[in-house]
CSV table of N, CA and C in Angstrom, one decimal:
chain,number,residue,atom,x,y,z
A,1,UNK,N,0.8,-1.2,0.0
A,1,UNK,CA,0.0,0.0,0.0
A,1,UNK,C,0.8,1.3,0.0
A,2,UNK,N,2.1,1.2,0.2
A,2,UNK,CA,3.0,2.3,0.2
A,2,UNK,C,2.8,3.1,1.5
A,3,UNK,N,3.3,4.4,1.5
A,3,UNK,CA,3.3,5.2,2.7
A,3,UNK,C,2.1,6.1,2.8
A,4,UNK,N,1.5,6.4,1.6
A,4,UNK,CA,0.2,7.0,1.6
A,4,UNK,C,0.1,8.5,2.0
A,5,UNK,N,-1.1,8.9,2.3
A,5,UNK,CA,-1.4,10.3,2.5
A,5,UNK,C,-0.7,10.9,3.7
A,6,UNK,N,-0.5,10.2,4.8
A,6,UNK,CA,0.2,10.7,5.9
A,6,UNK,C,1.6,11.1,5.6
A,7,UNK,N,2.4,10.3,4.9
A,7,UNK,CA,3.7,10.7,4.5
A,7,UNK,C,3.7,11.9,3.5
A,8,UNK,N,2.7,12.0,2.7
A,8,UNK,CA,2.6,13.1,1.8
A,8,UNK,C,2.6,14.4,2.5
A,9,UNK,N,1.9,14.4,3.7
A,9,UNK,CA,1.9,15.7,4.5
A,9,UNK,C,3.3,16.0,5.0
A,10,UNK,N,4.0,15.1,5.5
A,10,UNK,CA,5.4,15.3,5.9
A,10,UNK,C,6.3,15.8,4.8
A,11,UNK,N,6.1,15.1,3.7
A,11,UNK,CA,7.0,15.5,2.5
A,11,UNK,C,6.6,16.9,2.0
A,12,UNK,N,5.4,17.2,2.0
A,12,UNK,CA,5.0,18.6,1.6
A,12,UNK,C,5.4,19.7,2.5
A,13,UNK,N,5.4,19.4,3.8
A,13,UNK,CA,6.0,20.3,4.8
A,13,UNK,C,7.5,20.5,4.6
A,14,UNK,N,8.2,19.4,4.3
A,14,UNK,CA,9.6,19.5,4.0
A,14,UNK,C,9.8,20.4,2.8
A,15,UNK,N,9.1,20.1,1.7
A,15,UNK,CA,9.2,20.8,0.5
A,15,UNK,C,8.9,22.3,0.7
A,16,UNK,N,7.9,22.6,1.4
A,16,UNK,CA,7.5,24.0,1.7
A,16,UNK,C,8.7,24.7,2.3
A,17,UNK,N,9.4,24.1,3.3
A,17,UNK,CA,10.4,24.8,4.0
A,17,UNK,C,11.8,24.7,3.4
A,18,UNK,N,12.1,23.6,2.6
A,18,UNK,CA,13.5,23.5,2.1
A,18,UNK,C,13.6,23.4,0.6
A,19,UNK,N,12.5,23.1,-0.1
A,19,UNK,CA,12.5,23.0,-1.6
A,19,UNK,C,11.2,23.5,-2.1
A,20,UNK,N,10.9,24.9,-2.0
A,20,UNK,CA,9.6,25.4,-2.3
A,20,UNK,C,9.2,25.3,-3.8
A,21,UNK,N,10.2,25.0,-4.7
A,21,UNK,CA,9.8,24.8,-6.1
A,21,UNK,C,9.4,23.4,-6.4
A,22,UNK,N,9.5,22.5,-5.4
A,22,UNK,CA,9.1,21.1,-5.7
A,22,UNK,C,7.7,20.8,-5.2
A,23,UNK,N,7.0,19.8,-5.8
A,23,UNK,CA,5.6,19.5,-5.5
A,23,UNK,C,5.6,18.0,-5.0
A,24,UNK,N,4.6,17.7,-4.2
A,24,UNK,CA,4.4,16.3,-3.8
A,24,UNK,C,3.2,15.8,-4.5
A,25,UNK,N,3.4,14.6,-5.1
A,25,UNK,CA,2.3,13.9,-5.8
A,25,UNK,C,2.1,12.6,-5.0
A,26,UNK,N,1.0,12.4,-4.4
A,26,UNK,CA,0.7,11.2,-3.6
A,26,UNK,C,-0.1,10.2,-4.5
A,27,UNK,N,0.5,9.1,-4.9
A,27,UNK,CA,-0.2,8.1,-5.8
A,27,UNK,C,-0.5,6.9,-5.0
A,28,UNK,N,-1.8,6.6,-5.0
A,28,UNK,CA,-2.3,5.5,-4.2
A,28,UNK,C,-3.5,4.9,-4.8
A,29,UNK,N,-3.9,3.7,-4.4
A,29,UNK,CA,-5.1,3.0,-4.9
A,29,UNK,C,-6.3,3.5,-4.0
A,30,UNK,N,-7.5,3.0,-4.4
A,30,UNK,CA,-8.7,3.4,-3.6
A,30,UNK,C,-8.7,2.8,-2.3
A,31,UNK,N,-8.1,1.6,-2.1
A,31,UNK,CA,-8.0,0.9,-0.8
A,31,UNK,C,-7.1,1.7,0.1
A,32,UNK,N,-5.9,2.1,-0.4
A,32,UNK,CA,-5.0,2.9,0.5
A,32,UNK,C,-5.6,4.3,0.8
A,33,UNK,N,-6.3,4.9,-0.1
A,33,UNK,CA,-7.0,6.1,0.2
A,33,UNK,C,-8.0,6.0,1.3
A,34,UNK,N,-8.6,4.8,1.4
A,34,UNK,CA,-9.6,4.5,2.4
A,34,UNK,C,-8.9,4.6,3.8
A,35,UNK,N,-7.6,4.2,3.9
A,35,UNK,CA,-7.0,4.2,5.2
A,35,UNK,C,-6.6,5.6,5.7
A,36,UNK,N,-6.1,6.5,4.7
A,36,UNK,CA,-5.6,7.8,5.2
A,36,UNK,C,-6.2,8.9,4.4
A,37,UNK,N,-7.3,8.7,3.7
A,37,UNK,CA,-7.8,9.8,2.9
A,37,UNK,C,-8.2,11.1,3.5
A,38,UNK,N,-8.5,11.0,4.8
A,38,UNK,CA,-9.0,12.3,5.5
A,38,UNK,C,-7.8,13.2,5.8
A,39,UNK,N,-6.6,12.7,5.4
A,39,UNK,CA,-5.4,13.6,5.5
A,39,UNK,C,-5.6,14.8,4.5
A,40,UNK,N,-6.5,14.7,3.6
A,40,UNK,CA,-6.8,15.8,2.7
A,40,UNK,C,-7.2,17.0,3.5
A,41,UNK,N,-7.8,16.8,4.6
A,41,UNK,CA,-8.2,18.0,5.5
A,41,UNK,C,-6.9,18.6,6.1
A,42,UNK,N,-6.0,17.8,6.5
A,42,UNK,CA,-4.7,18.3,7.0
A,42,UNK,C,-4.0,19.1,5.9
A,43,UNK,N,-3.9,18.6,4.7
A,43,UNK,CA,-3.3,19.3,3.6
A,43,UNK,C,-4.0,20.6,3.3
A,44,UNK,N,-5.3,20.6,3.4
A,44,UNK,CA,-6.1,21.8,3.1
A,44,UNK,C,-5.8,22.8,4.3
A,45,UNK,N,-5.8,22.4,5.5
A,45,UNK,CA,-5.7,23.3,6.6
A,45,UNK,C,-4.3,24.0,6.6
A,46,UNK,N,-3.3,23.2,6.2
A,46,UNK,CA,-1.9,23.8,6.1
A,46,UNK,C,-1.5,24.4,4.8
A,47,UNK,N,-2.5,24.5,3.9
A,47,UNK,CA,-2.3,25.1,2.5
A,47,UNK,C,-1.2,24.3,1.8
A,48,UNK,N,-1.2,23.0,1.8
A,48,UNK,CA,-0.2,22.2,1.1
A,48,UNK,C,-0.7,21.8,-0.2
A,49,UNK,N,-0.1,22.2,-1.3
A,49,UNK,CA,-0.6,21.8,-2.6
A,49,UNK,C,-0.3,20.4,-3.1
A,50,UNK,N,-0.6,19.4,-2.3
A,50,UNK,CA,-0.4,18.0,-2.6
A,50,UNK,C,-1.4,17.6,-3.7
A,51,UNK,N,-0.9,16.9,-4.6
A,51,UNK,CA,-1.8,16.3,-5.6
A,51,UNK,C,-2.0,14.8,-5.2
A,52,UNK,N,-3.3,14.5,-4.8
A,52,UNK,CA,-3.6,13.1,-4.4
A,52,UNK,C,-4.2,12.4,-5.6
A,53,UNK,N,-3.4,11.4,-6.2
A,53,UNK,CA,-3.9,10.7,-7.3
A,53,UNK,C,-4.4,9.3,-6.8
A,54,UNK,N,-5.6,9.0,-7.2
A,54,UNK,CA,-6.2,7.7,-6.7
A,54,UNK,C,-6.5,6.8,-7.9
A,55,UNK,N,-5.9,5.7,-8.0
A,55,UNK,CA,-6.2,4.7,-9.0
A,55,UNK,C,-7.3,3.9,-8.4
A,56,UNK,N,-8.5,4.1,-9.0
A,56,UNK,CA,-9.7,3.5,-8.5
A,56,UNK,C,-10.2,2.3,-9.3
A,57,UNK,N,-10.0,1.1,-8.8
A,57,UNK,CA,-10.4,-0.1,-9.4
A,57,UNK,C,-11.5,-0.9,-8.6
A,58,UNK,N,-12.1,-0.1,-7.7
A,58,UNK,CA,-13.2,-0.6,-7.0
A,58,UNK,C,-12.9,-1.8,-6.0
A,59,UNK,N,-11.6,-1.8,-5.6
A,59,UNK,CA,-11.3,-2.9,-4.7
A,59,UNK,C,-9.9,-3.0,-4.2
A,60,UNK,N,-9.6,-4.0,-3.4
A,60,UNK,CA,-8.3,-4.3,-3.0
A,60,UNK,C,-7.7,-5.3,-4.0
A,61,UNK,N,-6.7,-4.9,-4.7
A,61,UNK,CA,-6.2,-5.6,-5.9
A,61,UNK,C,-7.1,-5.6,-7.1
A,62,UNK,N,-8.3,-5.6,-6.9
A,62,UNK,CA,-9.3,-5.5,-8.0
A,62,UNK,C,-10.7,-5.7,-7.5
A,63,UNK,N,-11.6,-5.0,-8.0
A,63,UNK,CA,-13.0,-5.1,-7.5
A,63,UNK,C,-13.9,-5.6,-8.5
A,64,UNK,N,-15.2,-5.1,-8.5
A,64,UNK,CA,-16.2,-5.5,-9.4
A,64,UNK,C,-16.6,-4.3,-10.3
A,65,UNK,N,-17.0,-4.6,-11.5
A,65,UNK,CA,-17.6,-3.4,-12.3
A,65,UNK,C,-18.9,-3.0,-11.6
A,66,UNK,N,-19.4,-1.9,-12.0
A,66,UNK,CA,-20.6,-1.3,-11.4
A,66,UNK,C,-21.8,-2.2,-11.5
A,67,UNK,N,-22.0,-2.8,-12.6
A,67,UNK,CA,-23.2,-3.7,-12.8
A,67,UNK,C,-23.1,-4.9,-12.0
A,68,UNK,N,-21.9,-5.6,-12.0
A,68,UNK,CA,-21.8,-6.8,-11.2
A,68,UNK,C,-22.0,-6.5,-9.7
A,69,UNK,N,-21.4,-5.4,-9.2
A,69,UNK,CA,-21.5,-5.0,-7.8
A,69,UNK,C,-23.0,-4.8,-7.5
A,70,UNK,N,-23.7,-4.0,-8.3
A,70,UNK,CA,-25.1,-3.8,-8.0
A,70,UNK,C,-25.9,-5.1,-8.0
A,71,UNK,N,-25.6,-5.9,-9.0
A,71,UNK,CA,-26.4,-7.2,-9.1
A,71,UNK,C,-26.2,-8.1,-7.8
A,72,UNK,N,-24.9,-8.2,-7.4
A,72,UNK,CA,-24.6,-9.0,-6.2
A,72,UNK,C,-25.3,-8.4,-5.0
A,73,UNK,N,-25.2,-7.1,-4.9
A,73,UNK,CA,-25.8,-6.4,-3.7
A,73,UNK,C,-27.3,-6.6,-3.6
A,74,UNK,N,-28.0,-6.7,-4.8
A,74,UNK,CA,-29.4,-6.8,-4.8
A,74,UNK,C,-29.9,-8.3,-4.5
A,75,UNK,N,-29.0,-9.2,-4.6
A,75,UNK,CA,-29.4,-10.6,-4.5
A,75,UNK,C,-29.5,-11.1,-3.0
A,76,UNK,N,-29.3,-10.3,-2.1
A,76,UNK,CA,-29.4,-10.7,-0.7
A,76,UNK,C,-28.5,-9.9,0.2
A,77,UNK,N,-28.0,-10.5,1.2
A,77,UNK,CA,-27.2,-9.8,2.2
A,77,UNK,C,-25.8,-9.5,1.6
A,78,UNK,N,-25.5,-8.2,1.5
A,78,UNK,CA,-24.2,-7.8,0.9
A,78,UNK,C,-23.0,-8.3,1.7
A,79,UNK,N,-23.2,-8.6,3.0
A,79,UNK,CA,-22.0,-9.1,3.8
A,79,UNK,C,-21.7,-10.5,3.5
A,80,UNK,N,-22.6,-11.2,2.8
A,80,UNK,CA,-22.4,-12.6,2.4
A,80,UNK,C,-22.1,-12.6,0.9
A,81,UNK,N,-22.8,-11.8,0.1
A,81,UNK,CA,-22.8,-11.9,-1.4
A,81,UNK,C,-21.6,-11.2,-2.0
A,82,UNK,N,-21.1,-10.1,-1.4
A,82,UNK,CA,-20.0,-9.4,-2.0
A,82,UNK,C,-18.7,-9.9,-1.6
A,83,UNK,N,-17.8,-10.0,-2.6
A,83,UNK,CA,-16.4,-10.5,-2.2
A,83,UNK,C,-15.8,-9.5,-1.2
A,84,UNK,N,-15.0,-10.0,-0.2
A,84,UNK,CA,-14.5,-9.2,0.8
A,84,UNK,C,-13.4,-8.2,0.3
A,85,UNK,N,-12.9,-8.4,-0.9
A,85,UNK,CA,-11.8,-7.6,-1.5
A,85,UNK,C,-12.5,-6.5,-2.3
A,86,UNK,N,-13.8,-6.5,-2.5
A,86,UNK,CA,-14.4,-5.5,-3.3
A,86,UNK,C,-14.8,-4.3,-2.5
A,87,UNK,N,-14.6,-3.1,-3.0
A,87,UNK,CA,-15.1,-1.8,-2.5
A,87,UNK,C,-16.3,-1.4,-3.3
A,88,UNK,N,-17.0,-0.5,-2.8
A,88,UNK,CA,-18.2,0.0,-3.5
A,88,UNK,C,-17.8,0.5,-4.9
A,89,UNK,N,-18.5,0.0,-5.9
A,89,UNK,CA,-18.1,0.4,-7.3
A,89,UNK,C,-18.6,1.8,-7.6
A,90,UNK,N,-17.7,2.5,-8.3
A,90,UNK,CA,-18.1,3.9,-8.8
A,90,UNK,C,-18.0,5.0,-7.8
A,91,UNK,N,-17.3,4.8,-6.7
A,91,UNK,CA,-17.1,5.9,-5.8
A,91,UNK,C,-16.4,7.1,-6.4
A,92,UNK,N,-16.9,8.3,-6.2
A,92,UNK,CA,-16.3,9.5,-6.8
A,92,UNK,C,-15.5,10.2,-5.8
A,93,UNK,N,-14.3,9.7,-5.5
A,93,UNK,CA,-13.4,10.3,-4.5
A,93,UNK,C,-13.1,11.7,-4.7
A,94,UNK,N,-13.1,12.2,-6.0
A,94,UNK,CA,-12.7,13.6,-6.2
A,94,UNK,C,-13.8,14.5,-5.6
A,95,UNK,N,-15.0,14.0,-5.3
A,95,UNK,CA,-16.0,14.9,-4.7
A,95,UNK,C,-15.7,15.3,-3.3
A,96,UNK,N,-14.7,14.6,-2.6
A,96,UNK,CA,-14.3,15.0,-1.3
A,96,UNK,C,-13.9,16.5,-1.3
A,97,UNK,N,-13.3,16.9,-2.5
A,97,UNK,CA,-12.8,18.2,-2.6
A,97,UNK,C,-13.9,19.3,-2.4
A,98,UNK,N,-15.2,18.9,-2.7
A,98,UNK,CA,-16.3,19.8,-2.6
A,98,UNK,C,-16.6,20.2,-1.2
A,99,UNK,N,-16.0,19.5,-0.2
A,99,UNK,CA,-16.2,19.9,1.2
A,99,UNK,C,-15.4,21.1,1.6
A,100,UNK,N,-14.5,21.5,0.7
A,100,UNK,CA,-13.5,22.6,1.0
A,100,UNK,C,-13.6,23.7,0.0
A,101,UNK,N,-13.2,24.9,0.4
A,101,UNK,CA,-13.2,26.0,-0.5
A,101,UNK,C,-11.9,26.0,-1.4
A,102,UNK,N,-12.0,26.3,-2.6
A,102,UNK,CA,-10.9,26.3,-3.6
A,102,UNK,C,-10.1,25.1,-3.6
A,103,UNK,N,-10.7,23.9,-3.4
A,103,UNK,CA,-10.1,22.6,-3.5
A,103,UNK,C,-10.7,21.9,-4.7
A,104,UNK,N,-9.8,21.5,-5.6
A,104,UNK,CA,-10.3,21.0,-6.9
A,104,UNK,C,-10.2,19.4,-6.9
A,105,UNK,N,-11.3,18.8,-7.5
A,105,UNK,CA,-11.3,17.4,-7.7
A,105,UNK,C,-11.5,17.1,-9.1
A,106,UNK,N,-10.9,16.1,-9.7
A,106,UNK,CA,-11.0,15.7,-11.1
A,106,UNK,C,-11.3,14.2,-11.2
A,107,UNK,N,-12.3,13.9,-12.0
A,107,UNK,CA,-12.6,12.5,-12.3
A,107,UNK,C,-12.2,12.3,-13.7
A,108,UNK,N,-11.3,11.3,-13.9
A,108,UNK,CA,-10.7,11.0,-15.3
A,108,UNK,C,-10.8,9.6,-15.6
A,109,UNK,N,-10.9,9.3,-16.9
A,109,UNK,CA,-10.9,7.9,-17.4
A,109,UNK,C,-10.0,7.7,-18.6
A,110,UNK,N,-9.5,8.7,-19.2
A,110,UNK,CA,-8.6,8.5,-20.4
A,110,UNK,C,-7.2,9.2,-20.1
A,111,UNK,N,-6.2,8.7,-20.9
A,111,UNK,CA,-4.9,9.4,-20.7
A,111,UNK,C,-4.9,10.9,-21.0
A,112,UNK,N,-5.7,11.3,-22.0
A,112,UNK,CA,-5.8,12.8,-22.2
A,112,UNK,C,-6.4,13.5,-21.0
A,113,UNK,N,-7.5,12.9,-20.4
A,113,UNK,CA,-8.1,13.5,-19.2
A,113,UNK,C,-7.1,13.6,-18.1
A,114,UNK,N,-6.3,12.5,-17.9
A,114,UNK,CA,-5.3,12.5,-16.9
A,114,UNK,C,-4.3,13.7,-17.1
A,115,UNK,N,-3.8,13.8,-18.3
A,115,UNK,CA,-2.9,14.9,-18.6
A,115,UNK,C,-3.5,16.3,-18.3
A,116,UNK,N,-4.7,16.5,-18.7
A,116,UNK,CA,-5.4,17.8,-18.5
A,116,UNK,C,-5.5,18.0,-17.0
A,117,UNK,N,-6.0,17.0,-16.2
A,117,UNK,CA,-6.2,17.2,-14.8
A,117,UNK,C,-4.9,17.4,-14.1
A,118,UNK,N,-3.8,16.7,-14.5
A,118,UNK,CA,-2.5,16.9,-13.8
A,118,UNK,C,-2.0,18.3,-14.1
A,119,UNK,N,-2.1,18.8,-15.3
A,119,UNK,CA,-1.7,20.1,-15.6
A,119,UNK,C,-2.4,21.2,-14.7
A,120,UNK,N,-3.7,21.0,-14.6
A,120,UNK,CA,-4.5,21.9,-13.8
A,120,UNK,C,-4.2,21.8,-12.4
A,121,UNK,N,-4.0,20.6,-11.9
A,121,UNK,CA,-3.6,20.4,-10.5
A,121,UNK,C,-2.2,21.0,-10.2
A,122,UNK,N,-1.3,20.9,-11.1
A,122,UNK,CA,0.0,21.5,-10.9
A,122,UNK,C,0.0,23.0,-10.9
A,123,UNK,N,-1.0,23.6,-11.5
A,123,UNK,CA,-1.2,25.1,-11.5
A,123,UNK,C,-1.7,25.6,-10.2
A,124,UNK,N,-2.3,24.7,-9.3
A,124,UNK,CA,-2.7,25.1,-8.0
A,124,UNK,C,-1.5,25.2,-7.1
A,125,UNK,N,-1.3,26.3,-6.5
A,125,UNK,CA,0.0,26.4,-5.7
A,125,UNK,C,-0.3,26.6,-4.2
A,126,UNK,N,-1.6,26.6,-3.7
A,126,UNK,CA,-1.8,26.8,-2.3
A,126,UNK,C,-2.9,25.8,-1.7
A,127,UNK,N,-3.5,25.0,-2.6
A,127,UNK,CA,-4.5,24.1,-2.1
A,127,UNK,C,-4.2,22.7,-2.7
A,128,UNK,N,-4.6,21.6,-2.0
A,128,UNK,CA,-4.5,20.3,-2.6
A,128,UNK,C,-5.5,20.1,-3.7
A,129,UNK,N,-5.2,19.0,-4.4
A,129,UNK,CA,-6.1,18.5,-5.5
A,129,UNK,C,-6.3,17.0,-5.4
A,130,UNK,N,-7.4,16.5,-5.9
A,130,UNK,CA,-7.6,15.1,-6.0
A,130,UNK,C,-7.9,14.7,-7.4
A,131,UNK,N,-7.2,13.7,-7.9
A,131,UNK,CA,-7.4,13.2,-9.2
A,131,UNK,C,-7.9,11.7,-9.1
A,132,UNK,N,-9.1,11.4,-9.4
A,132,UNK,CA,-9.7,10.1,-9.2
A,132,UNK,C,-9.6,9.5,-10.6
A,133,UNK,N,-8.7,8.5,-10.8
A,133,UNK,CA,-8.6,7.8,-12.1
A,133,UNK,C,-9.3,6.5,-12.0
A,134,UNK,N,-10.4,6.4,-12.8
A,134,UNK,CA,-11.2,5.2,-12.9
A,134,UNK,C,-10.4,4.2,-13.8
A,135,UNK,N,-10.1,3.1,-13.3
A,135,UNK,CA,-9.5,2.0,-14.1
A,135,UNK,C,-10.3,0.8,-14.1
A,136,UNK,N,-10.1,-0.1,-15.0
A,136,UNK,CA,-10.9,-1.4,-15.0
A,136,UNK,C,-10.6,-2.2,-13.7
A,137,UNK,N,-11.7,-2.7,-13.1
A,137,UNK,CA,-11.5,-3.5,-11.9
A,137,UNK,C,-10.7,-4.8,-12.2
A,138,UNK,N,-10.7,-5.2,-13.5
A,138,UNK,CA,-10.0,-6.4,-13.8
A,138,UNK,C,-8.6,-6.1,-14.3
A,139,UNK,N,-8.2,-4.9,-14.3
A,139,UNK,CA,-6.8,-4.5,-14.7
A,139,UNK,C,-5.8,-5.2,-13.8
A,140,UNK,N,-4.7,-5.7,-14.4
A,140,UNK,CA,-3.7,-6.4,-13.6
A,140,UNK,C,-2.4,-5.6,-13.8
A,141,UNK,N,-1.4,-6.0,-13.0
A,141,UNK,CA,-0.1,-5.4,-13.1
A,141,UNK,C,0.5,-5.8,-14.4
A,142,UNK,N,1.3,-4.8,-14.9
A,142,UNK,CA,2.1,-5.1,-16.1
A,142,UNK,C,3.2,-6.0,-15.8
A,143,UNK,N,3.5,-7.0,-16.7
A,143,UNK,CA,4.6,-7.9,-16.4
A,143,UNK,C,5.9,-7.1,-16.2
A,144,UNK,N,6.6,-7.5,-15.2
A,144,UNK,CA,7.9,-6.8,-15.0
A,144,UNK,C,9.0,-7.4,-15.8
A,145,UNK,N,9.8,-6.5,-16.4
A,145,UNK,CA,10.9,-6.9,-17.3
A,145,UNK,C,12.1,-7.3,-16.5
A,146,UNK,N,12.2,-6.9,-15.2
A,146,UNK,CA,13.4,-7.1,-14.4
A,146,UNK,C,13.0,-8.0,-13.2
A,147,UNK,N,13.4,-9.3,-13.2
A,147,UNK,CA,13.0,-10.1,-12.1
A,147,UNK,C,13.4,-9.7,-10.7
A,148,UNK,N,14.5,-8.9,-10.6
A,148,UNK,CA,14.9,-8.4,-9.3
A,148,UNK,C,13.9,-7.5,-8.7
A,149,UNK,N,12.9,-7.0,-9.5
A,149,UNK,CA,11.8,-6.1,-8.9
A,149,UNK,C,10.8,-6.9,-8.2
A,150,UNK,N,10.6,-8.1,-8.6
A,150,UNK,CA,9.4,-8.9,-8.0
A,150,UNK,C,9.8,-10.3,-7.4
A,151,UNK,N,11.1,-10.7,-7.7
A,151,UNK,CA,11.5,-12.0,-7.2
A,151,UNK,C,11.9,-12.0,-5.8
A,152,UNK,N,11.5,-12.9,-5.0
A,152,UNK,CA,11.8,-13.0,-3.6
A,152,UNK,C,13.3,-13.4,-3.5
A,153,UNK,N,14.0,-12.9,-2.5
A,153,UNK,CA,15.4,-13.2,-2.2
A,153,UNK,C,15.5,-14.3,-1.2
A,154,UNK,N,14.3,-14.8,-0.7
A,154,UNK,CA,14.3,-15.9,0.4
A,154,UNK,C,14.7,-17.2,-0.2
């Protein structure tokens, strides 16, 4: 899950004091955002222009598409029918930004939309931004070309 939103706060404070021309971009999945996502309030309170990028695949490692999620939820008790690694499909995390003044959130689905949102977020210099990137719930990791990246040393 990485170090997430909490570390982004510390990194942004360091950049503010020692490297004011640098920006912090916090890249995490929707599951990791669930653990520390309310750090967006801390970033807002301290005027830290962190860009929170969320790769949203509706789950832990992978979730369900919106239709499958809704269908399973309607068939009975969701605590029994929904896979435990699935998160609610279609959550619009960028709308958390609406709770704050001058805090922008972007919902993107294509590479062009990602570029546009990132350019706009980088232009914000005193408030955080959230970029919610919807990806396929069945998307898998790209095969690694270098076995030392993924091979156990045990």
